[in-house]
Coordinates of C-alpha atoms in Angstrom, one line a residue:
X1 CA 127.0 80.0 146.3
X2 CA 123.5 81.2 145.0
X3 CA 123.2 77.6 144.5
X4 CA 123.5 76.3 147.8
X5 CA 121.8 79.1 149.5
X6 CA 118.7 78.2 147.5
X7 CA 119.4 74.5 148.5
X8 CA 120.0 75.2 152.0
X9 CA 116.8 77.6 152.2
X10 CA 114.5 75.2 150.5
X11 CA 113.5 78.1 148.1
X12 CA 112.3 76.9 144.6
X13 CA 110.9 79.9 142.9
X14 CA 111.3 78.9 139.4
X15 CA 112.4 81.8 137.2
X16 CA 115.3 81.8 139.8
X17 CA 115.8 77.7 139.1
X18 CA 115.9 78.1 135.8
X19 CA 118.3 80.5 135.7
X20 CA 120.5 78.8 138.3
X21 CA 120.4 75.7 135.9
X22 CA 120.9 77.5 132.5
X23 CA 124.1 79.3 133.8
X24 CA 125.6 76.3 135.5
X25 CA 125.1 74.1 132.5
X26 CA 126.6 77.1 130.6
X27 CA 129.5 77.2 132.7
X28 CA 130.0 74.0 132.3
X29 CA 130.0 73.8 129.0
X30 CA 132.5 76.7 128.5
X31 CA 135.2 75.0 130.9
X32 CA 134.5 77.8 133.2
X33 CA 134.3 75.4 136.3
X34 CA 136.5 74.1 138.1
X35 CA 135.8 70.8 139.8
X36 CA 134.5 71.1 143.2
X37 CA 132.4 73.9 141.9
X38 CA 130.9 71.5 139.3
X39 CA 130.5 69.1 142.5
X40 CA 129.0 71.4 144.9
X41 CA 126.3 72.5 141.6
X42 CA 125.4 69.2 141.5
X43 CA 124.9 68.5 145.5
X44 CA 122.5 71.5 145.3
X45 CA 120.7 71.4 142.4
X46 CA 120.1 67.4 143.3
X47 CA 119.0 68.8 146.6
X48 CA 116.4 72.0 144.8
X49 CA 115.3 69.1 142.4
X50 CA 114.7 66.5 145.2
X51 CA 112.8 69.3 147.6
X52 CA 110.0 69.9 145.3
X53 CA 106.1 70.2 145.6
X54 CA 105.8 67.0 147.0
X55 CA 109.1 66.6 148.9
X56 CA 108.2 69.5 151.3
X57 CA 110.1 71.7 149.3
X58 CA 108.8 75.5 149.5
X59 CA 107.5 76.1 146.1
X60 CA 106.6 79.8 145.4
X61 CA 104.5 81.5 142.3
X62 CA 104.1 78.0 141.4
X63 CA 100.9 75.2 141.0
X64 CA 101.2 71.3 142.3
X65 CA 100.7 71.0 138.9
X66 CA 103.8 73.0 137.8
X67 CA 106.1 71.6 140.0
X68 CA 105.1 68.2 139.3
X69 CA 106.2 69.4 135.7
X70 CA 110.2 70.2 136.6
X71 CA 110.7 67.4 139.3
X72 CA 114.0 65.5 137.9
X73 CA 111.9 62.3 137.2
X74 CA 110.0 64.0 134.6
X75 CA 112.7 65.7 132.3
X76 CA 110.8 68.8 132.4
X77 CA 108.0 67.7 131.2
X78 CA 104.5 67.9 132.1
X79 CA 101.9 65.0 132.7
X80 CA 100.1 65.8 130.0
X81 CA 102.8 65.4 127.9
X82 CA 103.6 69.2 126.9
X83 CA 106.7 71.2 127.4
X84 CA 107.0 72.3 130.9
X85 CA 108.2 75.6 129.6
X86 CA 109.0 77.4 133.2
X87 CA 110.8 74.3 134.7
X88 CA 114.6 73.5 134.6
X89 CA 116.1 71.2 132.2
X90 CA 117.2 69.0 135.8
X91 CA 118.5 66.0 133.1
X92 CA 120.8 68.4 130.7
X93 CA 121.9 69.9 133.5
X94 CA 123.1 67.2 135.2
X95 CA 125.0 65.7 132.2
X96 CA 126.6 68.9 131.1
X97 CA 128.1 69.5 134.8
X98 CA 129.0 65.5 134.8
X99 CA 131.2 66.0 131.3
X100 CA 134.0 67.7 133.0
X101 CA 134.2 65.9 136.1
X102 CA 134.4 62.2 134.0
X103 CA 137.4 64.2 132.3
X104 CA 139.2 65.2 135.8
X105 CA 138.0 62.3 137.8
X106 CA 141.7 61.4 139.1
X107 CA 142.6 65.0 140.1
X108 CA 139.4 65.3 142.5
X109 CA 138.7 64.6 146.4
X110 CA 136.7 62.1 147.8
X111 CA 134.2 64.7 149.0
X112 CA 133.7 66.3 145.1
X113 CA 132.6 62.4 144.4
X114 CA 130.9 62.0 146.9
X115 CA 129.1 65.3 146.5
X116 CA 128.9 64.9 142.7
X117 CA 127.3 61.6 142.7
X118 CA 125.1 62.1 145.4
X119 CA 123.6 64.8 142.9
X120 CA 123.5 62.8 140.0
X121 CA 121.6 60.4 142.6
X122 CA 118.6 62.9 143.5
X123 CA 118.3 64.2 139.7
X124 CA 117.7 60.6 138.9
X125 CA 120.5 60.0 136.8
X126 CA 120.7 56.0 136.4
X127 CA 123.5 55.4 134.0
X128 CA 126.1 57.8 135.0
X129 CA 129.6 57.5 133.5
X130 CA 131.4 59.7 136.7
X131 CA 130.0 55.9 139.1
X132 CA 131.8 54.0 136.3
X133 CA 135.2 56.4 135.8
X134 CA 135.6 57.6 140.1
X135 CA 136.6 53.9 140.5
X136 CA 140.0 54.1 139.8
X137 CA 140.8 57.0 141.6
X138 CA 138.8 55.7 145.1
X139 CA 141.3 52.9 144.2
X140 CA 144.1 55.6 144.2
X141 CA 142.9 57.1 147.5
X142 CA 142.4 53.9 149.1
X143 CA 145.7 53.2 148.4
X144 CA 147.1 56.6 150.1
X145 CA 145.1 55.9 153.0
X146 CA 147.1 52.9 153.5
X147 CA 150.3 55.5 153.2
X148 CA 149.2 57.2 155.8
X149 CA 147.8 60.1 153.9
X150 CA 145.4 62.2 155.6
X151 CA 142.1 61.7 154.0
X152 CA 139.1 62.8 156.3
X153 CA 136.7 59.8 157.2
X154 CA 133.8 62.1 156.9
X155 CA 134.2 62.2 152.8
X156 CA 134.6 58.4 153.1
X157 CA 131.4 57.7 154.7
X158 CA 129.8 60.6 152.5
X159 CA 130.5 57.9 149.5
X160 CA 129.2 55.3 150.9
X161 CA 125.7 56.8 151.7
X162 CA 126.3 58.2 147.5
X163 CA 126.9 55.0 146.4
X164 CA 123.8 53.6 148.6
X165 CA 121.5 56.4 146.4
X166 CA 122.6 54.9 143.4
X167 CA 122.0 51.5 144.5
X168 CA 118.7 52.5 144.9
X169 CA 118.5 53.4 141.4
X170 CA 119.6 49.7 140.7
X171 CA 123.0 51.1 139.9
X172 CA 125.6 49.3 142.4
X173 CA 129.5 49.6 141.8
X174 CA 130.4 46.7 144.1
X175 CA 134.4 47.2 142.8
X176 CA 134.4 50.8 143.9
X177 CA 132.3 50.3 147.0
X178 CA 134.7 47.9 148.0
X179 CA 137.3 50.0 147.8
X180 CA 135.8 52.6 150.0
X181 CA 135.5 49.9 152.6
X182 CA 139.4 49.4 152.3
X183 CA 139.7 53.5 152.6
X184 CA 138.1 53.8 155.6
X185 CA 139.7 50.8 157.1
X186 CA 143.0 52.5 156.3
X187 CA 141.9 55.5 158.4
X188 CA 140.7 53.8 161.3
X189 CA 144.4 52.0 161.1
X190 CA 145.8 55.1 161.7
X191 CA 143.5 56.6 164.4
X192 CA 140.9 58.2 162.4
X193 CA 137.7 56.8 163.3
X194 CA 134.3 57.3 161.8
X195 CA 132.6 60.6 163.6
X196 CA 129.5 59.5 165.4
X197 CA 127.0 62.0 163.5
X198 CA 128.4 60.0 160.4
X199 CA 128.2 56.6 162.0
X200 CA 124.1 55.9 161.8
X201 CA 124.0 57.2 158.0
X202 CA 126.8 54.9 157.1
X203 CA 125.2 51.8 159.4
X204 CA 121.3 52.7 157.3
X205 CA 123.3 52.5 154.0
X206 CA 125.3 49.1 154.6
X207 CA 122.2 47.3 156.0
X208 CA 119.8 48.2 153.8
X209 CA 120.4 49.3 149.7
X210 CA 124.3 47.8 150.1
X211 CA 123.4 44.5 151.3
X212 CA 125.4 42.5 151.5
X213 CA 128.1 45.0 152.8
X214 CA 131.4 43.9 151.9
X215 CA 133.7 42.5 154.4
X216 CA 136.0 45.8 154.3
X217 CA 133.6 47.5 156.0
X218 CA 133.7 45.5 158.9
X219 CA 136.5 46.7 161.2
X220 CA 134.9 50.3 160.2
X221 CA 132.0 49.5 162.0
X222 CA 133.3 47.8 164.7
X223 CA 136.4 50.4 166.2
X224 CA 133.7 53.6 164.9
X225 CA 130.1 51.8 166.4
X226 CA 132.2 51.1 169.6
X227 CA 133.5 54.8 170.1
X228 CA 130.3 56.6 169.3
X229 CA 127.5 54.4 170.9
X230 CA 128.1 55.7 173.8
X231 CA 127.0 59.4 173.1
X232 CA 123.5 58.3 171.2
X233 CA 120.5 59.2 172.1
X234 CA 117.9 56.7 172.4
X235 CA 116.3 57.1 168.8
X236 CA 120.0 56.8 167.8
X237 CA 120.5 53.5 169.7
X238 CA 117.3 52.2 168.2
X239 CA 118.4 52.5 164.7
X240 CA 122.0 50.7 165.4
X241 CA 120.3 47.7 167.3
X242 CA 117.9 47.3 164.0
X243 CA 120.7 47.5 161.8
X244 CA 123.8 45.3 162.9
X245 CA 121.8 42.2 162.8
X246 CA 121.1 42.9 158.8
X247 CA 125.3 43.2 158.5
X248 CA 126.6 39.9 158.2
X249 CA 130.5 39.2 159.5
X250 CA 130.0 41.2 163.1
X251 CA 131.4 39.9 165.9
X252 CA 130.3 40.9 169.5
X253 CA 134.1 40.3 170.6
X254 CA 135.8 42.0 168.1
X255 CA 136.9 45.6 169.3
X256 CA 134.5 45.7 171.9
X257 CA 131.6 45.8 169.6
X258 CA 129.3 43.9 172.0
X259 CA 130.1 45.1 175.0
X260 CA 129.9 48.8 174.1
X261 CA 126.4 48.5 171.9
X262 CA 124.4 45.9 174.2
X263 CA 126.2 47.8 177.3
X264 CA 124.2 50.8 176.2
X265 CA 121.3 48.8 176.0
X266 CA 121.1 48.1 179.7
X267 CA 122.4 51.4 180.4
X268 CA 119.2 53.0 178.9
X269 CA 117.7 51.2 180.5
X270 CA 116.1 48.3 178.9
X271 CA 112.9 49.1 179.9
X272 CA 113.4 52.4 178.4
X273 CA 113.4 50.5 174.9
X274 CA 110.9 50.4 172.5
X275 CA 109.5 46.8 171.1
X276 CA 111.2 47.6 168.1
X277 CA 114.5 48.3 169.9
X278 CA 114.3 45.3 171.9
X279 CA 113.5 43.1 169.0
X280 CA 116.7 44.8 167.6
X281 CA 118.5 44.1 170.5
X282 CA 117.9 40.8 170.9
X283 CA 118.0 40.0 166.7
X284 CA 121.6 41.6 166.6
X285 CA 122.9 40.3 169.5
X286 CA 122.1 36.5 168.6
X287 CA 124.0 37.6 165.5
X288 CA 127.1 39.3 167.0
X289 CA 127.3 36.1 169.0
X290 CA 127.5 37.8 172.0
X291 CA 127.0 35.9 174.9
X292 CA 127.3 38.1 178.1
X293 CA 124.7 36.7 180.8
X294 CA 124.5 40.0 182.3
X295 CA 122.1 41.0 178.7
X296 CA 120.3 37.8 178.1
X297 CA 118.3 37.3 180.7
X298 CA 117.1 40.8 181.7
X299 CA 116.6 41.6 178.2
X300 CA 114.4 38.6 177.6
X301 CA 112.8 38.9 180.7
X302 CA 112.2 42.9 179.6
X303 CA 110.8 41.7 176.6
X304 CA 108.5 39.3 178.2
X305 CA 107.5 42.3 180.6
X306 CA 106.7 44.5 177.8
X307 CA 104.9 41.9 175.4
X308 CA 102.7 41.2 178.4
X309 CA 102.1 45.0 178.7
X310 CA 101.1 45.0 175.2
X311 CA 98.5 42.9 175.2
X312 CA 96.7 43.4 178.5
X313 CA 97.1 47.2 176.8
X314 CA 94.8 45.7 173.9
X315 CA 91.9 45.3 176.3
X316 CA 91.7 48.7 178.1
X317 CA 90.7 51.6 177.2
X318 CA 93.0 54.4 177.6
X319 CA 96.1 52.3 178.3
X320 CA 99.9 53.9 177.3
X321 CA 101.5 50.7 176.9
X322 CA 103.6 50.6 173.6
X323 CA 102.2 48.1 171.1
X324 CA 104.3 45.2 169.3
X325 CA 104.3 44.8 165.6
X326 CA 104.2 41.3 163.9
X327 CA 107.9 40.9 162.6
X328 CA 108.7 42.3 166.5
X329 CA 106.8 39.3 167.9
X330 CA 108.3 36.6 165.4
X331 CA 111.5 37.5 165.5
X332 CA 111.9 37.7 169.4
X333 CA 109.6 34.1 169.5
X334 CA 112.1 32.5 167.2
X335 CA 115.3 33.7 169.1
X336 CA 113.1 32.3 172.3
X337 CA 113.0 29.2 170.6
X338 CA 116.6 28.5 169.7
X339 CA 117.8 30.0 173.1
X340 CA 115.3 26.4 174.1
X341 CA 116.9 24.3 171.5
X342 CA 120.3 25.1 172.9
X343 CA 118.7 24.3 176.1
X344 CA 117.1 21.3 175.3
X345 CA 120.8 20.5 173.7
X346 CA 122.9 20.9 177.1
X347 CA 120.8 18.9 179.3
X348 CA 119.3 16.2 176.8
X349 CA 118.9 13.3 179.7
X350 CA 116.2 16.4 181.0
X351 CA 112.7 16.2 180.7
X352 CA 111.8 19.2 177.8
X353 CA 109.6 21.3 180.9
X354 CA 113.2 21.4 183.1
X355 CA 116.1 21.4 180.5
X356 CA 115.5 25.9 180.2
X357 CA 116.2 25.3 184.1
X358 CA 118.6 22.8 184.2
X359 CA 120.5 24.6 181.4
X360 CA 120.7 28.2 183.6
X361 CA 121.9 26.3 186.1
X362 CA 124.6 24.9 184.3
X363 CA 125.7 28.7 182.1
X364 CA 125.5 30.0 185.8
X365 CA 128.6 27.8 186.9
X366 CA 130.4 28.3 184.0
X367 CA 129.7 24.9 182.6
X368 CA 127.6 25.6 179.9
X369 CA 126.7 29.1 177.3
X370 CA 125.6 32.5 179.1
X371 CA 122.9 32.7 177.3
X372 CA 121.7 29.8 178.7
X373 CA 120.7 32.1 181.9
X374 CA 118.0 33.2 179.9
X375 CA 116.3 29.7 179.0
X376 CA 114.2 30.4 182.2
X377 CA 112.9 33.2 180.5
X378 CA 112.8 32.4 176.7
X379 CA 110.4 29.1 178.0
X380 CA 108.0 31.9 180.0
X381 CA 108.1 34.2 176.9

């Protein structure tokens, strides 16, 4: 409890650290411990060690200098190479309140796992045996989601975003990550969706340190993403339409992925979009296939709009207009450019200045791809 008060407060006086470390490990030791506490000490104490100096910690009767010295990458040591006498042992502390949990790994929870190797994760613990021995029993709970047994989605998606901190650390378990996937598809099977606040943190972690995600995962995003888009806020939004693109196997039609996600978009409104977010838009929906009319073409012509207010932006003074970054600009240019090519495809007996025309016309009578209404636009842009 002291533990996680410090944790939640930020506090990191260090007599009070050290003893906090010395009696866990003790504890720990002794077989005095049971599980989730062991868990729960090492969610907080990766949490103090993380929130040091120069994590925006609150360090108190303490120099940069000393709490450079007890930050979990330095093993208690100082950069000078001395004995950081004041600082907790972050590294023996973390292997003495592993021990027991290695030893009782298929009598815990999926949210003592998660908890205890998200720890392991912040004290920088690379090779940790608890990754290698929870595998078996996240196999184990996989399987009772299938049963039917009540496992909480939450502590499912708090594994995933554990596993994504030890992928960071080069450490990837793509076995055990896999079986989370088929955990959380066996929830959503039986109702129990992914809750929206743990939606984006479980979206960041597949398209970015789990990449590739596995294929499990997919019907997880797809029933969870379509239920809680809806209640995002706009920075929330952003962050989905930069991700989906980067999670290969989506499908706009599937569970009414696309028409919930690029729904929201226009509902916004696009205009209301930042460049990045319409760059997302337009990046993930080319690779959700989806092919609604009703998105292409305003969202193109938005695009157009705003990449037009960017740059007249550039040569006056004063001007609010947000500003496009390079990878923005490329991405929407090349998507522009194969909307043309698919164009150019449907109407090949057309001169290249009126196949984006000739093509709309054709998407517009049902005779040829929706997104073909937005040739007009990509060939402007």
């Amino acid at each position: 409890a002291a533990a996680q008060a410090f944790a939640a407060a930020r506090a990191r006086e260090e007599g009070t650290l050290v003893a906090l470390v010395e009696r866990a490990g003790a504890l720990a030791s002794q077989g005095g411990l049971e599980t989730k506490h062991c868990s729960s000490l090492l969610d907080s104490l990766g949490k103090l060690a993380a929130r040091g100096d120069g994590a925006g910690g609150v360090a108190t009767h303490t120099t940069r200098g000393a709490a450079k010295a007890s930050t979990p990458t330095s093993g208690g040591t100082s950069t000078d190479g001395s004995a950081a006498g004041s600082g907790p042992d972050w590294a023996k502390a973390a292997a003495q309140l592993e021990r027991p949990l290695v030893k009782a790994v298929m009598q815990m929870r999926a949210i003592d796992i998660a908890m205890a190797l998200a720890g392991l994760a912040r004290l920088n613990s690379r090779e940790t045996a608890l990754l290698r021995a929870s595998r078996p029993r996240i196999k184990e709970l996989a399987e009772s989601a299938r049963s039917g047994a009540p496992i909480d989605p939450r502590h499912g998606a708090m594994l995933v975003s554990a596993f994504s901190a030890h992928a960071r650390l080069g450490n990837r378990d793509e076995q055990a990550l896999q079986e989370v996937g088929v955990l959380l598809a066996a929830c959503g099977a039986h109702d129990r969706l992914v809750p929206a606040d743990f939606v984006l943190p479980l979206l960041r972690s597949l398209a970015t340190h789990l990449r590739p995600a596995p294929p499990q995962f997919l019907p997880v995003i797809e029933a969870s993403l379509t239920s809680a888009v809806g209640s995002f806020e706009m920075g929330q939004l952003v962050l989905v339409l930069r991700s989906l693109a980067f999670i290969p196997g989506l499908e706009s039609s599937r569970r009414g992925l696309g028409r919930a996600v690029f729904g929201a978009c226009l509902a916004a409104p696009l205009s209301s979009l930042p460049p990045v977010g319409l760059a997302g838009a337009l990046r993930s929906a080319w690779a959700l296939g989806h092919g609604d009319a009703n998105f292409w073409a305003p969202a193109v012509r938005e695009a157009e709009r705003s990449i037009v207010g960017a740059g007249r932006s550039s040569d006056a003074s004063g001007s609010t207009a947000p500003s496009w970054a390079s990878d923005d600009l490329a991405a929407v240019a090349l998507i522009s450019g194969r909307i043309l090519e698919k164009a150019a495809a449907a109407v090949p007996h057309e001169v290249p200045t009126e196949a984006p025309a000739a093509a709309a016309a054709l998407a517009a009578a049902g005779k040829a791809p929706a997104l073909l209404t937005a040739a007009p636009a990509s060939a402007s842009l």
